[in-house]
Coordinates of C-alpha atoms in Angstrom, one line a residue:
Chain A
X1 CA 13.3 8.5 2.8
X2 CA 9.6 7.9 2.3
X3 CA 8.2 9.5 -0.8
X4 CA 5.2 9.2 -3.0
X5 CA 6.8 7.9 -6.1
X6 CA 5.1 7.9 -9.5
X7 CA 6.0 4.6 -11.2
X8 CA 5.3 3.2 -14.7
X9 CA 4.0 -0.3 -15.3
X10 CA 6.5 -2.3 -17.2
X11 CA 4.4 -5.5 -17.3
X12 CA 1.8 -7.4 -15.4
X13 CA 1.8 -11.2 -15.5
X14 CA -0.8 -13.6 -14.0
X15 CA 1.4 -16.2 -12.3
X16 CA -1.5 -18.4 -11.2
X17 CA -5.2 -17.8 -11.1
X18 CA -5.8 -14.5 -9.2
X19 CA -2.1 -14.1 -8.4
X20 CA -0.4 -11.3 -10.3
X21 CA 3.2 -10.1 -10.7
X22 CA 3.5 -6.4 -11.4
X23 CA 6.8 -5.0 -12.6
X24 CA 7.2 -1.2 -12.0
X25 CA 9.7 1.2 -13.3
X26 CA 10.7 4.2 -11.1
X27 CA 13.1 5.9 -8.7
X28 CA 11.6 4.0 -5.8
X29 CA 13.8 1.1 -6.9
X30 CA 16.9 3.1 -5.9
X31 CA 15.4 4.4 -2.6
X32 CA 17.3 1.8 -0.5
X33 CA 14.5 -0.7 -0.1
X34 CA 15.5 -3.6 2.2
X35 CA 14.1 -7.1 2.0
X36 CA 10.8 -7.2 4.0
X37 CA 9.9 -3.6 3.5
X38 CA 6.6 -2.8 1.8
X39 CA 5.1 -0.1 -0.4
X40 CA 1.6 1.4 -0.3
X41 CA -0.1 1.5 -3.7
X42 CA -2.8 4.0 -4.6
X43 CA -5.6 2.2 -6.4
X44 CA -6.1 4.2 -9.7
X45 CA -9.7 5.1 -8.9
X46 CA -10.4 7.9 -6.4
X47 CA -13.4 6.0 -4.9
X48 CA -10.8 3.8 -3.2
X49 CA -9.2 6.0 -0.7
X50 CA -7.0 3.5 1.2
X51 CA -3.8 2.4 -0.4
X52 CA -2.9 -1.3 -0.5
X53 CA 0.2 -2.5 1.2
X54 CA 2.5 -5.0 -0.6
X55 CA 5.8 -6.4 0.4
X56 CA 8.4 -5.8 -2.3
X57 CA 9.1 -9.1 -4.1
X58 CA 12.2 -8.0 -6.0
X59 CA 14.4 -4.9 -6.3
X60 CA 16.5 -4.3 -9.4
X61 CA 18.4 -1.1 -8.8
X62 CA 20.3 -1.4 -12.2
X63 CA 17.1 -1.4 -14.2
X64 CA 15.3 0.8 -11.7
X65 CA 12.5 -1.8 -11.3
X66 CA 10.6 -3.3 -8.5
X67 CA 8.2 -6.3 -8.6
X68 CA 5.1 -6.7 -6.5
X69 CA 3.1 -9.9 -6.3
X70 CA -0.5 -9.8 -5.1
X71 CA -3.7 -11.8 -5.1
X72 CA -7.0 -10.3 -6.2
X73 CA -9.1 -10.4 -3.1
X74 CA -11.5 -7.4 -3.6
X75 CA -12.5 -4.5 -5.7
X76 CA -9.2 -2.6 -5.2
X77 CA -7.0 -5.5 -6.3
X78 CA -9.4 -6.2 -9.2
X79 CA -8.7 -2.7 -10.5
X80 CA -4.9 -3.2 -10.0
X81 CA -5.1 -6.4 -12.0
X82 CA -6.3 -4.3 -15.0
X83 CA -3.4 -1.9 -15.2
X84 CA -1.5 -2.1 -18.4
X85 CA 2.1 -1.4 -19.5
X86 CA 2.8 2.3 -19.5
X87 CA 0.1 3.0 -17.0
X88 CA 1.2 5.1 -14.0
X89 CA 0.7 4.3 -10.3
X90 CA 1.4 6.2 -7.1
X91 CA 3.5 4.2 -4.8
X92 CA 4.4 5.4 -1.2
X93 CA 7.5 3.9 0.2
X94 CA 9.8 2.3 1.2
X95 CA 7.8 1.6 4.4
X96 CA 8.4 -0.4 7.6
X97 CA 11.4 -2.4 8.8
X98 CA 12.7 -5.4 6.8
X99 CA 14.3 -8.7 7.9
X100 CA 17.4 -8.4 10.0
X101 CA 20.2 -10.2 8.1
X102 CA 23.4 -8.3 9.0
X103 CA 24.3 -10.9 11.7
X104 CA 24.5 -13.8 9.2
X105 CA 27.8 -15.1 7.9
X106 CA 28.6 -17.1 4.7
X107 CA 27.7 -20.8 5.1
X108 CA 25.2 -20.0 7.9
X109 CA 22.0 -22.1 7.5
X110 CA 18.7 -20.3 7.3
X111 CA 15.1 -21.6 7.0
X112 CA 12.6 -19.6 4.9
X113 CA 8.9 -20.5 5.6
X114 CA 6.4 -19.0 3.2
X115 CA 2.7 -19.3 2.7
X116 CA 0.7 -18.1 -0.4
X117 CA 0.9 -14.4 -0.9
X118 CA 3.4 -14.2 2.0
X119 CA 6.1 -15.4 -0.4
X120 CA 6.9 -12.1 -2.2
X121 CA 9.1 -10.4 0.5
X122 CA 10.8 -13.7 1.1
X123 CA 11.9 -13.8 -2.5
X124 CA 13.8 -10.5 -2.2
X125 CA 15.2 -11.8 1.1
X126 CA 16.4 -15.0 -0.6
X127 CA 18.2 -12.8 -3.2
X128 CA 20.0 -10.9 -0.5
X129 CA 20.9 -14.0 1.4
X130 CA 22.2 -15.6 -1.7
X131 CA 24.5 -12.6 -2.2
X132 CA 25.7 -13.2 1.4
X133 CA 26.4 -16.9 0.5
X134 CA 24.0 -18.0 3.2
X135 CA 22.7 -21.6 2.9
X136 CA 18.9 -21.6 2.5
X137 CA 16.2 -24.2 2.8
X138 CA 12.6 -23.3 1.9
X139 CA 9.3 -24.6 3.2
X140 CA 6.5 -23.2 1.0
X141 CA 2.8 -23.8 1.7
X142 CA -0.2 -23.2 -0.7
X143 CA -3.9 -24.0 -0.5
X144 CA -3.9 -26.0 -3.7
X145 CA -1.9 -27.0 -6.8
X146 CA -3.2 -24.2 -9.1
X147 CA -2.2 -21.5 -6.6
X148 CA 1.5 -22.6 -6.4
X149 CA 3.9 -19.9 -7.7
X150 CA 7.6 -19.0 -7.6
X151 CA 8.5 -22.6 -6.6
X152 CA 11.4 -22.7 -9.1
X153 CA 12.5 -19.2 -8.3
X154 CA 12.9 -20.3 -4.6
X155 CA 14.5 -23.6 -5.6
X156 CA 17.3 -21.6 -7.2
X157 CA 18.3 -20.5 -3.6
X158 CA 18.4 -24.0 -2.1
X159 CA 16.5 -27.1 -1.2
X160 CA 12.8 -26.3 -1.5
X161 CA 9.7 -28.3 -0.4
X162 CA 6.1 -27.5 -1.0
X163 CA 2.9 -28.5 0.8
X164 CA -0.7 -28.0 -0.2
X165 CA -3.6 -28.0 2.1
X166 CA -5.5 -30.4 -0.1
X167 CA -2.6 -32.5 -1.2
X168 CA -2.9 -31.8 -4.9
X169 CA 0.8 -30.9 -5.0
X170 CA 3.8 -31.7 -2.8
X171 CA 3.1 -32.9 0.7
X172 CA -0.4 -32.8 1.9
X173 CA -1.0 -30.8 5.1
X174 CA -0.1 -27.6 6.8
X175 CA 3.3 -25.9 6.9
X176 CA 3.9 -27.6 10.3
X177 CA 3.4 -31.0 8.7
X178 CA 6.0 -30.0 6.2
X179 CA 8.4 -28.8 8.8
X180 CA 8.0 -32.0 10.8
X181 CA 8.6 -34.2 7.7
X182 CA 11.5 -32.3 6.0
X183 CA 13.1 -29.8 8.3
X184 CA 13.8 -31.6 11.6
X185 CA 17.3 -32.6 10.7
X186 CA 19.0 -29.2 10.9
X187 CA 19.6 -26.4 13.3
X188 CA 19.1 -22.9 11.7
X189 CA 20.9 -19.7 12.5
X190 CA 17.8 -17.8 11.5
X191 CA 14.2 -18.5 10.5
X192 CA 12.2 -16.1 8.4
X193 CA 8.4 -16.6 7.8
X194 CA 5.7 -14.7 6.0
X195 CA 2.2 -15.9 5.3
X196 CA -1.3 -16.1 6.6
X197 CA -1.7 -15.4 10.3
X198 CA -2.4 -19.1 11.0
X199 CA 1.0 -20.0 9.5
X200 CA 2.8 -17.3 11.4
X201 CA 1.3 -18.3 14.7
X202 CA 2.2 -22.0 14.0
X203 CA 5.8 -21.0 13.1
X204 CA 6.1 -18.7 16.1
X205 CA 5.1 -21.7 18.4
X206 CA 7.3 -24.2 16.5
X207 CA 10.4 -22.0 16.9
X208 CA 9.5 -20.4 20.3
X209 CA 12.6 -19.1 22.1
X210 CA 14.8 -19.2 18.9
X211 CA 17.0 -16.1 19.1
X212 CA 16.7 -15.3 15.4
X213 CA 13.2 -16.3 14.3
X214 CA 11.3 -13.6 12.5
X215 CA 7.8 -13.2 11.0
X216 CA 6.5 -10.5 8.7
X217 CA 3.0 -9.7 10.0
X218 CA 0.1 -8.9 7.8
X219 CA -2.5 -6.4 9.0
X220 CA -5.4 -4.4 7.8
X221 CA -3.8 -0.9 7.4
X222 CA -4.9 2.5 6.4
X223 CA -1.9 4.9 6.3
X224 CA 1.2 2.6 6.3
X225 CA 3.3 5.3 8.1
X226 CA 2.2 5.1 11.7
X227 CA -0.4 7.9 12.0
X228 CA -3.7 6.1 12.1
X229 CA -3.1 3.3 14.6
X230 CA -5.2 0.8 12.5
X231 CA -2.7 -2.0 12.4
X232 CA -1.7 -2.5 16.0
X233 CA -0.8 -5.7 17.7
X234 CA -0.6 -6.5 21.4
X235 CA 2.9 -7.3 22.7
X236 CA 3.7 -10.7 24.2
X237 CA 5.2 -8.9 27.2
X238 CA 2.0 -7.0 27.9
X239 CA -0.9 -9.0 26.2
X240 CA -3.7 -7.2 28.0
X241 CA -2.2 -3.8 28.7
X242 CA -1.8 -0.6 26.6
X243 CA 1.5 -1.6 25.0
X244 CA 1.3 -2.0 21.3
X245 CA 3.4 -2.4 18.2
X246 CA 2.3 -0.9 14.9
X247 CA 2.8 -3.4 12.0
X248 CA 3.5 -0.6 9.6
X249 CA 6.3 1.2 11.4
X250 CA 7.5 -1.1 14.2
X251 CA 7.2 -4.0 11.7
X252 CA 6.1 -5.6 9.5
X253 CA 9.0 -7.8 10.6
X254 CA 9.0 -8.8 14.2
X255 CA 10.9 -11.3 16.3
X256 CA 8.5 -14.2 17.0
X257 CA 8.5 -13.4 20.7
X258 CA 7.7 -9.7 20.3
X259 CA 4.1 -9.5 19.3
X260 CA 0.9 -11.4 19.9
X261 CA -0.5 -12.5 16.5
Chain B
X1 CA -3.4 43.0 -3.5
X2 CA -2.4 41.5 -0.1
X3 CA 1.0 40.0 -0.1
X4 CA 1.2 36.3 -1.0
X5 CA 1.8 35.0 2.5
X6 CA -0.7 37.2 4.3
X7 CA -3.5 36.1 1.9
X8 CA -3.7 32.8 3.8
X9 CA -3.6 34.2 7.4
X10 CA -6.6 33.5 9.6
X11 CA -7.2 34.6 13.2
X12 CA -9.1 32.6 15.8
X13 CA -9.1 32.9 19.6
X14 CA -5.6 31.8 20.7
X15 CA -4.7 30.8 17.2
X16 CA -3.0 33.4 14.9
X17 CA -2.4 31.1 12.0
X18 CA -0.3 31.6 8.9
X19 CA -2.8 29.5 7.0
X20 CA -6.0 27.7 7.9
X21 CA -4.7 24.2 7.3
X22 CA -4.1 21.7 10.1
X23 CA -4.0 17.9 10.1
X24 CA -7.0 16.6 12.2
X25 CA -6.7 14.7 15.4
X26 CA -6.3 11.0 14.9
X27 CA -4.8 11.5 11.4
X28 CA -1.3 12.8 12.4
X29 CA -0.4 11.0 15.6
X30 CA 1.7 13.4 17.7
X31 CA 3.4 14.8 14.6
X32 CA 6.4 12.5 14.8
X33 CA 5.8 10.6 11.5
X34 CA 4.6 13.5 9.4
X35 CA 7.5 15.5 10.8
X36 CA 9.9 13.1 9.2
X37 CA 8.2 13.6 5.8
X38 CA 8.0 17.4 5.7
X39 CA 8.5 20.6 7.7
X40 CA 5.5 20.9 9.9
X41 CA 6.2 24.6 10.4
X42 CA 4.5 25.1 7.1
X43 CA 1.2 24.1 8.7
X44 CA -1.3 26.5 10.2
X45 CA -1.5 24.3 13.2
X46 CA -1.6 20.6 14.2
X47 CA -4.4 18.8 16.1
X48 CA -2.6 16.0 18.0
X49 CA -4.1 12.6 18.9
X50 CA -6.5 12.4 21.8
X51 CA -5.2 12.5 25.3
X52 CA -6.9 10.6 28.1
X53 CA -6.0 10.4 31.8
X54 CA -4.5 6.9 31.5
X55 CA -2.8 5.1 28.6
X56 CA -5.3 3.3 26.3
X57 CA -4.7 0.4 23.9
X58 CA -8.0 1.3 22.2
X59 CA -10.2 -1.3 20.4
X60 CA -9.2 -4.6 19.1
X61 CA -8.5 -5.1 15.3
X62 CA -9.9 -4.8 12.6
X63 CA -10.1 -1.1 13.3
X64 CA -10.6 0.1 9.8
X65 CA -12.7 -0.7 6.8
X66 CA -12.9 1.0 3.4
X67 CA -16.2 2.3 2.1
X68 CA -17.1 4.0 -1.1
X69 CA -15.1 7.3 -1.2
X70 CA -14.5 6.9 2.6
X71 CA -13.6 4.6 5.4
X72 CA -14.8 3.5 8.8
X73 CA -12.5 3.6 11.8
X74 CA -12.9 2.4 15.3
X75 CA -9.4 3.1 16.8
X76 CA -10.9 3.7 20.3
X77 CA -8.8 6.7 21.5
X78 CA -5.5 4.7 21.6
X79 CA -2.9 7.0 23.3
X80 CA 0.0 6.8 25.8
X81 CA -1.9 8.8 28.4
X82 CA -1.6 12.5 29.3
X83 CA 1.5 12.1 31.5
X84 CA 3.6 10.9 28.6
X85 CA 2.0 13.3 26.1
X86 CA 2.9 16.2 28.3
X87 CA 6.3 15.0 29.3
X88 CA 7.5 13.7 25.9
X89 CA 5.2 14.0 22.9
X90 CA 4.5 17.8 23.1
X91 CA 8.1 18.9 24.1
X92 CA 9.5 16.8 21.3
X93 CA 7.1 18.3 18.8
X94 CA 7.8 21.8 20.0
X95 CA 11.5 21.3 20.0
X96 CA 11.5 20.2 16.4
X97 CA 8.9 22.6 15.0
X98 CA 8.9 25.8 17.1
X99 CA 6.5 27.8 14.9
X100 CA 3.7 25.2 15.0
X101 CA 0.7 25.9 17.1
X102 CA -0.4 22.7 18.8
X103 CA -4.1 22.0 19.5
X104 CA -4.5 19.1 22.0
X105 CA -7.5 16.8 21.7
X106 CA -8.8 15.9 25.1
X107 CA -11.1 12.9 25.8
X108 CA -12.3 11.0 28.8
X109 CA -15.0 8.7 30.3
X110 CA -16.2 11.0 33.0
X111 CA -16.4 14.8 33.7
X112 CA -13.6 14.5 36.3
X113 CA -11.4 12.8 33.7
X114 CA -11.9 15.5 31.2
X115 CA -11.3 18.2 33.7
X116 CA -8.1 16.6 35.1
X117 CA -6.6 16.2 31.5
X118 CA -7.6 19.8 30.6
X119 CA -5.9 21.1 33.7
X120 CA -2.8 19.2 33.1
X121 CA -2.4 19.8 29.3
X122 CA -4.2 23.1 28.9
X123 CA -1.3 25.4 29.8
X124 CA -0.1 28.1 27.4
X125 CA 3.6 27.0 27.7
X126 CA 2.5 23.6 26.4
X127 CA -0.2 24.1 23.8
X128 CA -2.1 26.8 21.9
X129 CA -5.6 25.4 22.4
X130 CA -7.7 22.4 23.4
X131 CA -10.1 20.5 21.2
X132 CA -12.6 19.0 23.6
X133 CA -13.6 15.7 22.2
X134 CA -17.2 15.2 23.3
X135 CA -18.0 13.3 20.1
X136 CA -15.8 10.2 19.7
X137 CA -18.2 7.4 18.6
X138 CA -15.8 4.5 19.3
X139 CA -15.6 4.2 23.0
X140 CA -18.1 2.5 25.4
X141 CA -18.1 5.4 28.0
X142 CA -17.8 9.1 27.6
X143 CA -17.0 10.5 24.2
X144 CA -20.2 10.9 22.2
X145 CA -22.4 10.3 25.3
X146 CA -21.5 13.9 26.3
X147 CA -21.9 15.3 22.8
X148 CA -25.4 14.2 22.1
X149 CA -27.0 15.6 25.2
X150 CA -27.2 19.5 25.4
X151 CA -27.1 19.6 29.2
X152 CA -24.2 17.2 29.5
X153 CA -22.3 19.0 26.8
X154 CA -22.9 22.4 28.5
X155 CA -21.9 21.2 31.9
X156 CA -18.7 19.4 30.6
X157 CA -17.7 22.4 28.5
X158 CA -18.2 24.8 31.4
X159 CA -16.0 22.7 33.7
X160 CA -13.2 22.2 31.1
X161 CA -13.2 25.9 30.1
X162 CA -12.7 26.7 33.8
X163 CA -10.0 24.1 34.2
X164 CA -7.9 25.0 31.1
X165 CA -5.7 28.1 30.7
X166 CA -5.9 28.0 26.9
X167 CA -8.9 28.5 24.6
X168 CA -11.2 25.5 24.4
X169 CA -12.8 24.4 21.1
X170 CA -15.6 21.9 21.4
X171 CA -15.7 19.1 18.9
X172 CA -19.3 18.4 17.9
X173 CA -20.9 15.2 16.8
X174 CA -22.9 14.8 13.6
X175 CA -24.8 11.9 15.2
X176 CA -27.6 14.1 16.5
X177 CA -31.0 15.1 15.4
X178 CA -30.3 18.9 15.5
X179 CA -26.8 20.1 15.9
X180 CA -27.9 23.6 16.5
X181 CA -29.5 22.7 19.8
X182 CA -26.2 21.2 21.0
X183 CA -24.1 24.1 19.7
X184 CA -26.3 26.7 21.4
X185 CA -26.2 24.8 24.7
X186 CA -22.4 24.5 24.5
X187 CA -22.0 28.2 23.5
X188 CA -23.5 29.2 26.9
X189 CA -20.5 27.7 28.6
X190 CA -18.2 30.2 26.7
X191 CA -15.9 28.0 24.7
X192 CA -13.5 29.7 22.3
X193 CA -15.3 28.0 19.4
X194 CA -16.3 24.7 17.8
X195 CA -14.6 22.1 15.7
X196 CA -16.8 19.9 13.5
X197 CA -17.6 17.4 12.3
X198 CA -16.5 14.2 14.1
X199 CA -17.2 11.0 12.2
X200 CA -20.6 9.6 11.4
X201 CA -21.4 6.2 13.0
X202 CA -21.6 3.4 10.4
X203 CA -21.2 -0.3 9.9
X204 CA -20.0 -2.8 7.3
X205 CA -20.4 -6.6 7.3
X206 CA -18.3 -9.4 6.0
X207 CA -20.2 -11.5 3.5
X208 CA -18.1 -14.6 4.4
X209 CA -18.4 -14.5 8.1
X210 CA -21.8 -12.6 8.2
X211 CA -20.2 -10.6 11.1
X212 CA -19.4 -6.8 11.3
X213 CA -16.0 -6.2 9.8
X214 CA -14.9 -3.9 12.7
X215 CA -14.1 -5.6 16.0
X216 CA -15.9 -2.7 17.6
X217 CA -18.9 -3.5 15.3
X218 CA -19.5 0.1 14.5
X219 CA -17.1 2.8 13.4
X220 CA -16.9 6.4 12.3
X221 CA -17.3 7.2 8.6
X222 CA -14.9 9.8 7.2
X223 CA -13.4 10.7 3.9
X224 CA -14.8 12.5 0.8
X225 CA -18.2 10.8 1.2
X226 CA -18.9 13.0 4.3
X227 CA -17.9 16.4 2.9
X228 CA -21.5 17.5 2.0
X229 CA -22.7 16.5 5.5
X230 CA -19.9 18.4 7.1
X231 CA -20.7 21.5 5.0
X232 CA -24.4 21.4 6.0
X233 CA -23.7 21.0 9.7
X234 CA -21.0 23.7 9.7
X235 CA -23.4 26.0 8.0
X236 CA -26.2 25.2 10.4
X237 CA -24.0 25.9 13.5
X238 CA -22.9 29.1 11.9
X239 CA -26.5 30.1 11.3
X240 CA -27.3 30.1 15.1
X241 CA -24.0 30.9 16.7
X242 CA -21.2 33.4 16.0
X243 CA -18.4 31.4 17.6
X244 CA -15.4 30.5 15.3
X245 CA -15.4 27.1 13.7
X246 CA -12.6 24.8 12.7
X247 CA -14.2 22.8 10.0
X248 CA -13.4 19.2 9.1
X249 CA -14.9 16.3 7.3
X250 CA -13.9 14.9 3.9
X251 CA -11.7 17.8 2.9
X252 CA -9.3 16.6 0.1
X253 CA -8.1 19.7 -1.8
X254 CA -7.9 23.5 -1.8
X255 CA -11.3 23.8 -3.4
X256 CA -12.9 21.8 -0.6
X257 CA -11.1 24.1 1.9
X258 CA -12.6 27.2 0.3
X259 CA -16.0 25.6 0.1
X260 CA -15.9 24.8 3.9
X261 CA -14.8 28.4 4.6
X262 CA -17.8 29.7 2.6
X263 CA -20.0 27.3 4.6
X264 CA -18.8 28.9 7.9
X265 CA -15.4 27.6 8.8
X266 CA -12.6 29.9 10.0
X267 CA -9.9 27.3 9.6
X268 CA -10.0 23.8 8.2
X269 CA -8.6 20.5 9.4
X270 CA -7.6 17.7 7.1
X271 CA -8.3 14.2 8.3
X272 CA -8.6 11.0 6.3
X273 CA -6.9 12.6 3.3
X274 CA -3.6 12.3 5.2
X275 CA -4.0 8.5 5.2
X276 CA -4.3 8.5 1.4
X277 CA -1.5 11.0 0.9
X278 CA 0.7 12.0 3.9
X279 CA 1.8 15.1 1.9
X280 CA -1.7 16.4 1.3
X281 CA -1.5 19.3 3.8
X282 CA 1.5 21.0 2.3
X283 CA 0.1 20.4 -1.2
X284 CA -3.2 22.1 -0.2
X285 CA -1.3 25.0 1.3
X286 CA 0.7 25.4 -1.9
X287 CA -2.4 25.1 -4.1
X288 CA -4.6 27.6 -2.1
X289 CA -3.3 30.9 -3.6
X290 CA -3.8 29.6 -7.2
X291 CA -7.3 28.3 -6.5
X292 CA -8.1 31.6 -4.7
X293 CA -7.0 33.5 -7.8
X294 CA -9.3 31.3 -9.9
X295 CA -12.3 32.3 -7.8
X296 CA -11.2 35.9 -7.2
X297 CA -10.6 35.5 -3.5
X298 CA -8.2 38.2 -2.4
X299 CA -7.5 36.8 1.0
X300 CA -9.1 34.3 3.4
X301 CA -9.9 37.0 5.9
X302 CA -11.9 38.8 3.1
X303 CA -13.7 35.6 2.3
X304 CA -14.6 35.1 5.9
X305 CA -15.8 38.7 6.2
X306 CA -17.9 38.5 3.0
X307 CA -19.6 35.2 3.6
X308 CA -22.8 36.7 5.1
X309 CA -26.1 35.5 3.9
X310 CA -25.0 31.9 3.1
X311 CA -27.0 30.1 5.7
X312 CA -29.6 27.3 5.7

């Protein structure tokens, strides 16, 4: 059930320059969030009327905590980066549809492809897949060495390789270069990707036709609940027609053949 | 002292409302999503998303951009077309919320389009009233073209009033030199009333790309930033025309609602505030009696009756 939860800041950590991890205490943690779902955070300044959508990076039902990870990209996230422990935030959620994982069996092999601030929802996904005893391999892309985060956290799930656009860390190149070099050997029961649109398009093309390849789309949103129609995508079946999918309610997770990125 | 419930009642042609609050068109879809969050029977009414003769994808994205205390949108009248709206969206909404008056927003690119949609959707067994959208700033043809020209606005209104079997409220554009001139021209076509304001045309640019942020280049400004403009325009229309007004534009809370009613509105639609907080409409309805007490307002009907002399 979607509600506007009041949460209390437990802590805020700068994981890498401009990348922040926010731990929040509140009942939203026990609202049945699935991996890949997102929340809409009210910026604590009424001048900013649009909430900011963030994929949930970690759900801890026992401690009633969730973690969000975000990058400071504008005035709204600059204000978020200043919130302190015990500050309160309004968080609408859980929103959207998460990653389908029910079909996976123990020992199934899964590839997780993440880029930059697309990593957070994939981390909670990894935690769920670990509980299901699924074998995971991770391909993580970042722009540069200083923006790398959560490498060790993902490495705890399985074999993890990193690329950077400028080659300052890991393999130099795009996520496709990384896939070509390190992930050609195996077949995967499922592929899950989240990152910048360029990464998601590349992954969609790379795994075209795969029955269980999913991306979590990013979009400029206003409401997050399907009433404003800001975040629509064309469908691959009807690329020029009136058919559409809303990232906020039909997604953010889509099969790679469903939407036109 | 009027009883607690009756204090919020308002009456407009075709709309006997338990309270004046309704989510504005474009900010509540066809009621499906908000209807999963709260009981829409609490609302005075609902103004559903625009209907056009054919399905429309609308504009490409980005379709929204934040602005100080507001936002720009250029959705472009995305909707599944009047056939699906009449066959599915409206019956579903009525089945789930049988005490909710539905106001259908009608848009088009030509007079014949508007008339055909008004005829199809404008039947009392389907809806309570039509909001005739002659002021959408985000489409290449139709929309605001009609709303900024007094003669075109008059002629279109006349044709739609004749085609519909429910009251027609004409949605006026703020993007005109003198809204009074348009209102007076439209009034001659005998609509039930007006709704105003639609959004104000604006732009934002991306400093990195040096291009407009919105794919449509321009968009409509809404949100708290436009409230004073809406209040002025409502008051101006009221000063020249006695027709009822459903006011809208930047309303965020119960105080804003009362201010808009003092300016000249008989009911108030809530738009962008739903995007910030989807529960805002029931919150405002719950707050209204307390805020009315604070300002010694016995009932909204009294407030409307007593607001003489407050004109520009």
